[in-house]
Coordinates of C-alpha atoms in Angstrom, one line a residue:
X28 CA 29.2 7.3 -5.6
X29 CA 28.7 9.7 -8.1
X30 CA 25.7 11.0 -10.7
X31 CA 26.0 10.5 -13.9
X32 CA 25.0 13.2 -15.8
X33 CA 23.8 11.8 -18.2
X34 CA 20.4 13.5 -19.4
X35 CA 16.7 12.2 -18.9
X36 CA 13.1 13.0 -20.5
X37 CA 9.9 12.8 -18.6
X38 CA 6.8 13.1 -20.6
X39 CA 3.4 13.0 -19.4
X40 CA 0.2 11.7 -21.5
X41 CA -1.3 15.8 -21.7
X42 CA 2.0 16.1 -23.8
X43 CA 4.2 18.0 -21.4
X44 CA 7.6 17.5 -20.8
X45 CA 10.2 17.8 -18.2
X46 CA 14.0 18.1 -19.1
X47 CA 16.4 16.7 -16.3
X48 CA 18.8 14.2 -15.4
X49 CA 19.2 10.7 -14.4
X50 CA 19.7 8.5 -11.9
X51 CA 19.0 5.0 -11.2
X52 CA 19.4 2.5 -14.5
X53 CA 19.7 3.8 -17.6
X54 CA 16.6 3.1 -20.2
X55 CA 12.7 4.1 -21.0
X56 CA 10.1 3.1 -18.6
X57 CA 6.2 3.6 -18.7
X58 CA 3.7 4.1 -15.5
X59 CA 1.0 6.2 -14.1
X60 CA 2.4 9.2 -12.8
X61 CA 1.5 10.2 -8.9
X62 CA 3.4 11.9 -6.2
X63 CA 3.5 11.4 -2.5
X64 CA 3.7 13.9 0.0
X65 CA 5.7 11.9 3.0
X66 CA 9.0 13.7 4.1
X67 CA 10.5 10.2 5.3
X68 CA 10.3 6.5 4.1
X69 CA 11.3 6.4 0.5
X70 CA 12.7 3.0 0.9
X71 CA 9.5 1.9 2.0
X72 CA 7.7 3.3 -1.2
X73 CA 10.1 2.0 -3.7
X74 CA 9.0 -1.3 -2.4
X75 CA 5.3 -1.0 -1.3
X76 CA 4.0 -3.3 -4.0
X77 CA 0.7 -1.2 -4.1
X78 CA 3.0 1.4 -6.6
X79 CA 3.1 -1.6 -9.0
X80 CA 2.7 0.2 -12.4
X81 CA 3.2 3.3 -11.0
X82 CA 6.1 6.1 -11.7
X83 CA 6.6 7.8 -7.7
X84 CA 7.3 12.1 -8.0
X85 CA 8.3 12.4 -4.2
X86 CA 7.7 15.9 -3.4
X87 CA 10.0 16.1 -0.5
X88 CA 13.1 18.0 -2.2
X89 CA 15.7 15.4 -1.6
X90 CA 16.4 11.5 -1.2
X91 CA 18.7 9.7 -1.0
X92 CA 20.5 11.2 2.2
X93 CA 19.7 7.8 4.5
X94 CA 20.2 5.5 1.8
X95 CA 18.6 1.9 1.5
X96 CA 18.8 -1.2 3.9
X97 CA 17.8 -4.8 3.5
X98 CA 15.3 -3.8 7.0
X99 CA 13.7 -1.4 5.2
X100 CA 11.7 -3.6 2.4
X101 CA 8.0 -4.0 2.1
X102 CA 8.6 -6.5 -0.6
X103 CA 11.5 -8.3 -1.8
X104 CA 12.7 -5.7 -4.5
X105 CA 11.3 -2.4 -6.0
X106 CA 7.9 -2.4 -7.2
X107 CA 7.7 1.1 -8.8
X108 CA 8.6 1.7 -12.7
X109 CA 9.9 4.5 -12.3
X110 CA 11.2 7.9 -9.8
X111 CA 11.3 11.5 -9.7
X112 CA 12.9 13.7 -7.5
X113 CA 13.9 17.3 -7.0
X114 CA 17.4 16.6 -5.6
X115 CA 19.5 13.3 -4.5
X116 CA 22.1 12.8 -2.3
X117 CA 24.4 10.4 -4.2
X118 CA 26.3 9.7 -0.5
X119 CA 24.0 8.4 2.1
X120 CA 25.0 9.5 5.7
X121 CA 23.1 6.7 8.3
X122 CA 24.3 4.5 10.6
X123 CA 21.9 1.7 9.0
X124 CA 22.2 2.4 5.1
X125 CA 23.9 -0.6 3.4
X126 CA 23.8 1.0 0.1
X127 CA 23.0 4.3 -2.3
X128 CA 19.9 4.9 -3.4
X129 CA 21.7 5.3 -6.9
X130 CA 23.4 1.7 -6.6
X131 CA 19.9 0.3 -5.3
X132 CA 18.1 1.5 -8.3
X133 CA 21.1 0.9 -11.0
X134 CA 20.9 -2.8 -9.3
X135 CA 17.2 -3.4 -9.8
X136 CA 16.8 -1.3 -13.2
X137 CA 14.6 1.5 -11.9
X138 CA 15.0 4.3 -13.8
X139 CA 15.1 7.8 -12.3
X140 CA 15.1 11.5 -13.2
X141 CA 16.0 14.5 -11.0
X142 CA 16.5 18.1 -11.4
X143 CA 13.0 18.8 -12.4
X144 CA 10.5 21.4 -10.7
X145 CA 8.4 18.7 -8.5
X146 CA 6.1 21.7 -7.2
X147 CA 5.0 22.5 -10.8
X148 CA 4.7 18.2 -11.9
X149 CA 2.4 17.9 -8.3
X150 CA 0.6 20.6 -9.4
X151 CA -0.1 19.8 -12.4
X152 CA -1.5 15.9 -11.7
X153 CA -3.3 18.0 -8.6
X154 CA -5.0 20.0 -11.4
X155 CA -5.4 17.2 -15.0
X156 CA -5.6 14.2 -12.4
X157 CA -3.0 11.4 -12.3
X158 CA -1.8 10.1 -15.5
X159 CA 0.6 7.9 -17.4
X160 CA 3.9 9.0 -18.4
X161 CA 7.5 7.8 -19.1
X162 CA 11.0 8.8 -18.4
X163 CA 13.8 7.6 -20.9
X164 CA 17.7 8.2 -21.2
X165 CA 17.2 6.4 -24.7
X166 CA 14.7 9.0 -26.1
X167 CA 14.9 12.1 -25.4
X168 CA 12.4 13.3 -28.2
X169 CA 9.2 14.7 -26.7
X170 CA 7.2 14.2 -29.6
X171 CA 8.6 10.5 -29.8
X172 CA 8.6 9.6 -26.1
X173 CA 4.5 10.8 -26.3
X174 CA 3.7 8.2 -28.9
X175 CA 5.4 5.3 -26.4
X176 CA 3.5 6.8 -23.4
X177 CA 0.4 7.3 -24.9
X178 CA 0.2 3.5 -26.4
X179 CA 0.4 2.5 -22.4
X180 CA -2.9 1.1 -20.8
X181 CA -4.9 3.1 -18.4
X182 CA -4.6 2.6 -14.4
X183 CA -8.4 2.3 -14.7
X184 CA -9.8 -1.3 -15.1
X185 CA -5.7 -3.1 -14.9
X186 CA -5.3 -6.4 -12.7
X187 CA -2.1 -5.8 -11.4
X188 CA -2.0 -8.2 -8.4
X189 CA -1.1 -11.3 -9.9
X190 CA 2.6 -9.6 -10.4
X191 CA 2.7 -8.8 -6.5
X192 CA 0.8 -11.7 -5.2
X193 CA 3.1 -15.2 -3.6
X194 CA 3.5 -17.9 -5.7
X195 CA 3.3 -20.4 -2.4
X196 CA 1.7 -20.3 0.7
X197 CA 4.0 -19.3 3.8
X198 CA 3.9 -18.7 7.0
X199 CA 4.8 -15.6 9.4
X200 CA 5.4 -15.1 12.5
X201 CA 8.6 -12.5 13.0
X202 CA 7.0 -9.4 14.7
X203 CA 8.2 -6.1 14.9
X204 CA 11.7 -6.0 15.9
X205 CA 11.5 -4.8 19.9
X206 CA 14.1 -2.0 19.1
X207 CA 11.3 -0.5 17.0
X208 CA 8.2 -1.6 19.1
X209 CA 6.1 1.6 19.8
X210 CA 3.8 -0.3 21.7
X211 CA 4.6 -1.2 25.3
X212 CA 1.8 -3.6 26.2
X213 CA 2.1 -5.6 22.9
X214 CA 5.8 -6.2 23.8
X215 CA 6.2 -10.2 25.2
X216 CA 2.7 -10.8 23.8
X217 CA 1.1 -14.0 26.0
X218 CA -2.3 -13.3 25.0
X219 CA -4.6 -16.4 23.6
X220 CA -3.1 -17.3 19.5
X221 CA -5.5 -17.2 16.7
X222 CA -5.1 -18.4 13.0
X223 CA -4.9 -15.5 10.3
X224 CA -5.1 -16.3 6.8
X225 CA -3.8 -13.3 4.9
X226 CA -4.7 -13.0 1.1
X227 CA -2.2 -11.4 -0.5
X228 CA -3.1 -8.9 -2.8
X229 CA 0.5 -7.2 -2.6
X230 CA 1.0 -7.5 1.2
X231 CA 3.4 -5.3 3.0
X232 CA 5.7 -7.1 5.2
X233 CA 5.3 -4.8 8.5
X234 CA 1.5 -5.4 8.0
X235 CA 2.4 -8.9 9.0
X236 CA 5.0 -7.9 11.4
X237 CA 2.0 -5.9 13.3
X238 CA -0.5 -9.0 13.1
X239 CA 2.2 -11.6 14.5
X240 CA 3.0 -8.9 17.3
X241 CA -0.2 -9.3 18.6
X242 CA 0.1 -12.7 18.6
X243 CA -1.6 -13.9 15.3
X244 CA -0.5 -17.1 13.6
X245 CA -0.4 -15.8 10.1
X246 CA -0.9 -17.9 6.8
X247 CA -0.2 -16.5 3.7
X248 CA -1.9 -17.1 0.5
X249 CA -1.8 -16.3 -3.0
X250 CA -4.3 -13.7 -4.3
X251 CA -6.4 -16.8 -6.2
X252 CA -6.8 -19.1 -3.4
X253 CA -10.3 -21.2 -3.6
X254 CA -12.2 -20.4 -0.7
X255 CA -12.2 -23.9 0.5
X256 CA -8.3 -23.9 0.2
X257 CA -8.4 -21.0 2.7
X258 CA -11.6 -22.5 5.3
X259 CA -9.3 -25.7 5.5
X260 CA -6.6 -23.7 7.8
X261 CA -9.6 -23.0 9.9
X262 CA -8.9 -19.5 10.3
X263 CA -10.0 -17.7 13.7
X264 CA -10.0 -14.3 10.9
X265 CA -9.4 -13.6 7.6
X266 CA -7.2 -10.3 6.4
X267 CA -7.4 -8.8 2.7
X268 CA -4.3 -7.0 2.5
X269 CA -3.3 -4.1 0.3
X270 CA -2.3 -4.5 -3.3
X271 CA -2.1 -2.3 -6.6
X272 CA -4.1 -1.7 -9.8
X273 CA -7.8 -1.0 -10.1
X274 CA -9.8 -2.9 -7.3
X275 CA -13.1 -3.3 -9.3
X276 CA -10.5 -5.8 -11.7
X277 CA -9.8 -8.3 -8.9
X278 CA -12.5 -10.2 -10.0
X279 CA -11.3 -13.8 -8.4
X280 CA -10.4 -11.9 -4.8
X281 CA -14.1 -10.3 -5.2
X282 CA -15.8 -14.1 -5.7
X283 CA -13.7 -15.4 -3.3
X284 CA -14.3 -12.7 -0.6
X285 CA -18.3 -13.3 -1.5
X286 CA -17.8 -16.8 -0.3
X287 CA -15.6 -16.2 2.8
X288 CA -18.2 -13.9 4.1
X289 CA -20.2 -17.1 4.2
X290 CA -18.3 -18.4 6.9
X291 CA -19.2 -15.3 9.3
X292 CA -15.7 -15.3 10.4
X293 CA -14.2 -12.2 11.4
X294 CA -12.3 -10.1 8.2
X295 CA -10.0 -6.8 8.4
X296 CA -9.4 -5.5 5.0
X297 CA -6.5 -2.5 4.1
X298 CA -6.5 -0.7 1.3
X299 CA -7.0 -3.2 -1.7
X300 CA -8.4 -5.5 1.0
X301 CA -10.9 -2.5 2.1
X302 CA -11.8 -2.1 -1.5
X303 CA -12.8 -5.8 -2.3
X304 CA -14.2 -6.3 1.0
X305 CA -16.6 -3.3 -0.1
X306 CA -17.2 -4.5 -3.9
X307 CA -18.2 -8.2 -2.0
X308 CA -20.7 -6.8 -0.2
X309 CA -21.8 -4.8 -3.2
X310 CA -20.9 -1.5 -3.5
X311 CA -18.9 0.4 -6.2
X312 CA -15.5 1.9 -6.6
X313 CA -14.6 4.5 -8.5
X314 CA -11.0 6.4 -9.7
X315 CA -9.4 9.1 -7.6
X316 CA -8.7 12.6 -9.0
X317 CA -4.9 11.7 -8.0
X318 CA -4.6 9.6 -4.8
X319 CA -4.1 10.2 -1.3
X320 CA -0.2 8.9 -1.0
X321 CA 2.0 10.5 1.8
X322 CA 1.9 10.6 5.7
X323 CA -0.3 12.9 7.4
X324 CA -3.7 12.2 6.0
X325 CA -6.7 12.7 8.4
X326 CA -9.5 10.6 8.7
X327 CA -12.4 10.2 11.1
X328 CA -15.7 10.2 12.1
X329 CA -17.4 11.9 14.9
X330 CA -14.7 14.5 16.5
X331 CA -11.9 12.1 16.7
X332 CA -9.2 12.3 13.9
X333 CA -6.4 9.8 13.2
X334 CA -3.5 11.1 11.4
X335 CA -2.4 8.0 9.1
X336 CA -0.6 7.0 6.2
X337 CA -2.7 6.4 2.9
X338 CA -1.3 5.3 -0.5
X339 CA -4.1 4.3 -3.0
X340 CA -6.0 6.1 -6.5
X341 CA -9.4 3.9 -5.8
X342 CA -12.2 4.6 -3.5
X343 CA -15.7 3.3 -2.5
X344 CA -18.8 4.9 -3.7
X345 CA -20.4 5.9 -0.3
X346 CA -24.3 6.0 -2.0
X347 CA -23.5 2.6 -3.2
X348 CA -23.1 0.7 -0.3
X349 CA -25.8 -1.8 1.5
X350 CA -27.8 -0.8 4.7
X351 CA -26.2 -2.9 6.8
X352 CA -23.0 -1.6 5.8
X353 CA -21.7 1.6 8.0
X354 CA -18.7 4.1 7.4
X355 CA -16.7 4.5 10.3
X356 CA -14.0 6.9 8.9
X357 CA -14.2 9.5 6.2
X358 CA -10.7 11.3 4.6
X359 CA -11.1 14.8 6.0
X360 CA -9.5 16.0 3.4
X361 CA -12.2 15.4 0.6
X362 CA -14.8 13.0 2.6
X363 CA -14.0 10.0 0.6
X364 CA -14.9 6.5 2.4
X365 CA -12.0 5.5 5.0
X366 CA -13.1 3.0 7.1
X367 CA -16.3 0.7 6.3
X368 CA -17.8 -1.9 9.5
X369 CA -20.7 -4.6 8.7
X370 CA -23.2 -3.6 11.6
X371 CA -24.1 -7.4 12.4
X372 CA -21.4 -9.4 10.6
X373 CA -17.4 -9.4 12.5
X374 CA -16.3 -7.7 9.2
X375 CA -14.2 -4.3 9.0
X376 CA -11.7 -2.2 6.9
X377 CA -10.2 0.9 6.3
X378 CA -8.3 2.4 3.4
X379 CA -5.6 3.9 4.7
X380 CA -2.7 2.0 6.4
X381 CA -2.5 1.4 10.2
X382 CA 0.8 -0.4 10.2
X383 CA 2.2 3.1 9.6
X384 CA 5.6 2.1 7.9
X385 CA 6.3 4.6 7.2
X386 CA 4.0 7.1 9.4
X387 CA 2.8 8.3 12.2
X388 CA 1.0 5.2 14.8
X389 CA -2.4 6.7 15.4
X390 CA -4.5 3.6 13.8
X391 CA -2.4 0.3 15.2
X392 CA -5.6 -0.3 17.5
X393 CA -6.8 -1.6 14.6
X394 CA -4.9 -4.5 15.0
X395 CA -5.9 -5.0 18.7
X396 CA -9.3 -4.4 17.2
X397 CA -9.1 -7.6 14.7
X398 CA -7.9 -9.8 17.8
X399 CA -10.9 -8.9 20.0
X400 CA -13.3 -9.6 17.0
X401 CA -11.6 -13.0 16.4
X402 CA -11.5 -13.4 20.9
X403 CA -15.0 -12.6 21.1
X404 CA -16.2 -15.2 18.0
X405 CA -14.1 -17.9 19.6
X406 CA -15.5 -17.5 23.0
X407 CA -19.1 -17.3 21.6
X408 CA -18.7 -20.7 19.5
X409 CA -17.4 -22.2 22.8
X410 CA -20.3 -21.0 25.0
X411 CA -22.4 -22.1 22.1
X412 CA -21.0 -25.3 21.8
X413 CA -21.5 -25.9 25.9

């Protein structure tokens, strides 16, 4: 397949603008602006629904070259608004790709522009801090395009999780496919089965992939879910997954989270789910400067660094949180909170994204970690109950 080259605007609240062409579908679209740093995984991006609202500059210089694949989802279609890349490849070259990245976008009506300086755009959200923006094959006036971009609502204080959330409960139990299984000893899992009930804030699908692996039964609930609705699966744990928009606006998973914690069953948050757990046990969040998004983000505490994949624009406070609330992972990069742990409650999260998909595998102990909280609760309610 062939580019069209037809041309494209991008134009960026501050006013500046970026002449290039287009790819994807054809049309005017309106997001935040942000860029990730990750060399590999694009597919995954498009359809991480945390990038809800969100306009991706990948600053690797070219995608496309591996195409897409039905495998490769997080979700079930694209979540972004919008992409911008350096170069594409409009022929994929992989043994798995079912399709272009061109023909995936055209099909879903993401619009796309390439053949801009991505250095100078990363650069410049590095410097003025993520913002909205818009690209547009319709309008390619700067001065008009500015007045549609600059009419757009601000990342800060938008609900954006009742777009990503299920509609039904579900259930899941497919794991990691073996041919990609990293981990030998969770292969042929026999260990003892516990109940997760997942709120889904915008849930990534290998997230559940890595809690069935380890043997978790996993329910799956909408993001507004009553508490009772959720305590009447009698869940061993709870998990608050990822999700997009501004944390601090989730009100309904913030009251519900409150409630849960009642229950003193175990809870792993990620990401949006670190966030709420966070603002449930009181503490603040506040906007990022422009994100952590990409691959090779270190974080830690103490002399030992994980290198993990992180893809948010929030973070907690650190001076706002409770006493009996401990970090257990700071981003190394600008000390921002990473990893929170209740010091007598079975509650934990991070903010960064152990499942790795993609990224490198440093932080899927996590996982093992939730299963030995929920193993050591169940076996103290039974010698407790003796």
């Amino acid at each position: 397949m062939s580019i069209s080259p037809q041309p494209a605007l991008l134009v960026l609240a501050d006013g500046t603008s970026y002449r290039g062409l287009s790819f994807g579908a054809p049309g005017t679209t309106i997001g935040e602006v942000v860029f990730n740093t990750g060399m590999t995984g694009y597919q995954e991006v498009l359809t991480d629904p945390s990038y809800r609202g969100q306009i991706v500059t990948f600053t690797y210089p070219e995608l496309g070259n591996t195409g897409v694949n039905p495998e490769d989802e997080e979700s079930n279609q694209p979540q972004i608004k919008g992409a911008i890349a350096r170069n594409i490849c409009p022929r994929p070259s992989n043994w798995r790709s079912t399709q272009s990245l061109l023909e995936y976008l055209q099909e879903h009506k993401i619009p796309g522009i390439y053949g801009i300086d991505t250095r100078a755009l990363t650069k410049k959200i590095r410097t003025l801090g993520a913002m909205n923006g818009a690209i547009s094959t319709e309008i390619l006036d700067p001065t008009e395009l500015l007045q549609k971009v600059q009419s757009a609502p601000s990342m800060a204080g938008l609900n954006l999780v009742q777009g990503v959330t299920t509609k039904e409960v579900y259930q899941w139990s497919e794991p990691t496919n073996a041919a990609w299984e990293f981990n030998p000893s969770v292969s042929g899992y026999s260990g003892e089965k516990y109940t997760v009930v997942a709120i889904d804030f915008g849930v990534k699908k290998n997230i559940l992939r890595r809690l069935a692996s380890y043997g978790c039964r996993v329910v799956v609930v909408p993001a507004n879910t009553p508490p009772e609705e959720i305590l009447k699966h009698n869940p061993d744990g709870i998990f608050l997954s990822n999700g997009p928009g501004d944390p601090a606006a989730v009100n309904e998973g913030i009251e519900t989270t409150k409630e849960l914690l009642k229950s003193s069953k175990p809870v792993f948050g990620i990401c949006m789910g670190h966030q709420v757990l966070g603002l449930a046990l009181g503490a603040d969040t506040f906007k990022l400067k422009f994100g952590h998004r990409g691959l090779n983000q270190p974080a830690g505490l103490q002399q030992k660094v994980e290198i993990t994949s992180q893809n948010h624009g929030f973070a907690i406070h650190p001076d706002s949180l409770a006493t009996e609330v401990e970090i257990t992972h700071l981003n190394l990069n600008d000390q921002t909170v990473a990893g929170l742990r209740h010091k007598s409650l079975p509650l934990f999260s991070v903010q960064y994204h152990p499942e790795a998909s993609p990224g490198p595998h440093d932080a899927d102990y996590l996982f093992e970690r939730f299963v030995q909280v929920m193993q050591d609760e169940r076996r103290a309610k039974a010698s407790k109950s003796k």
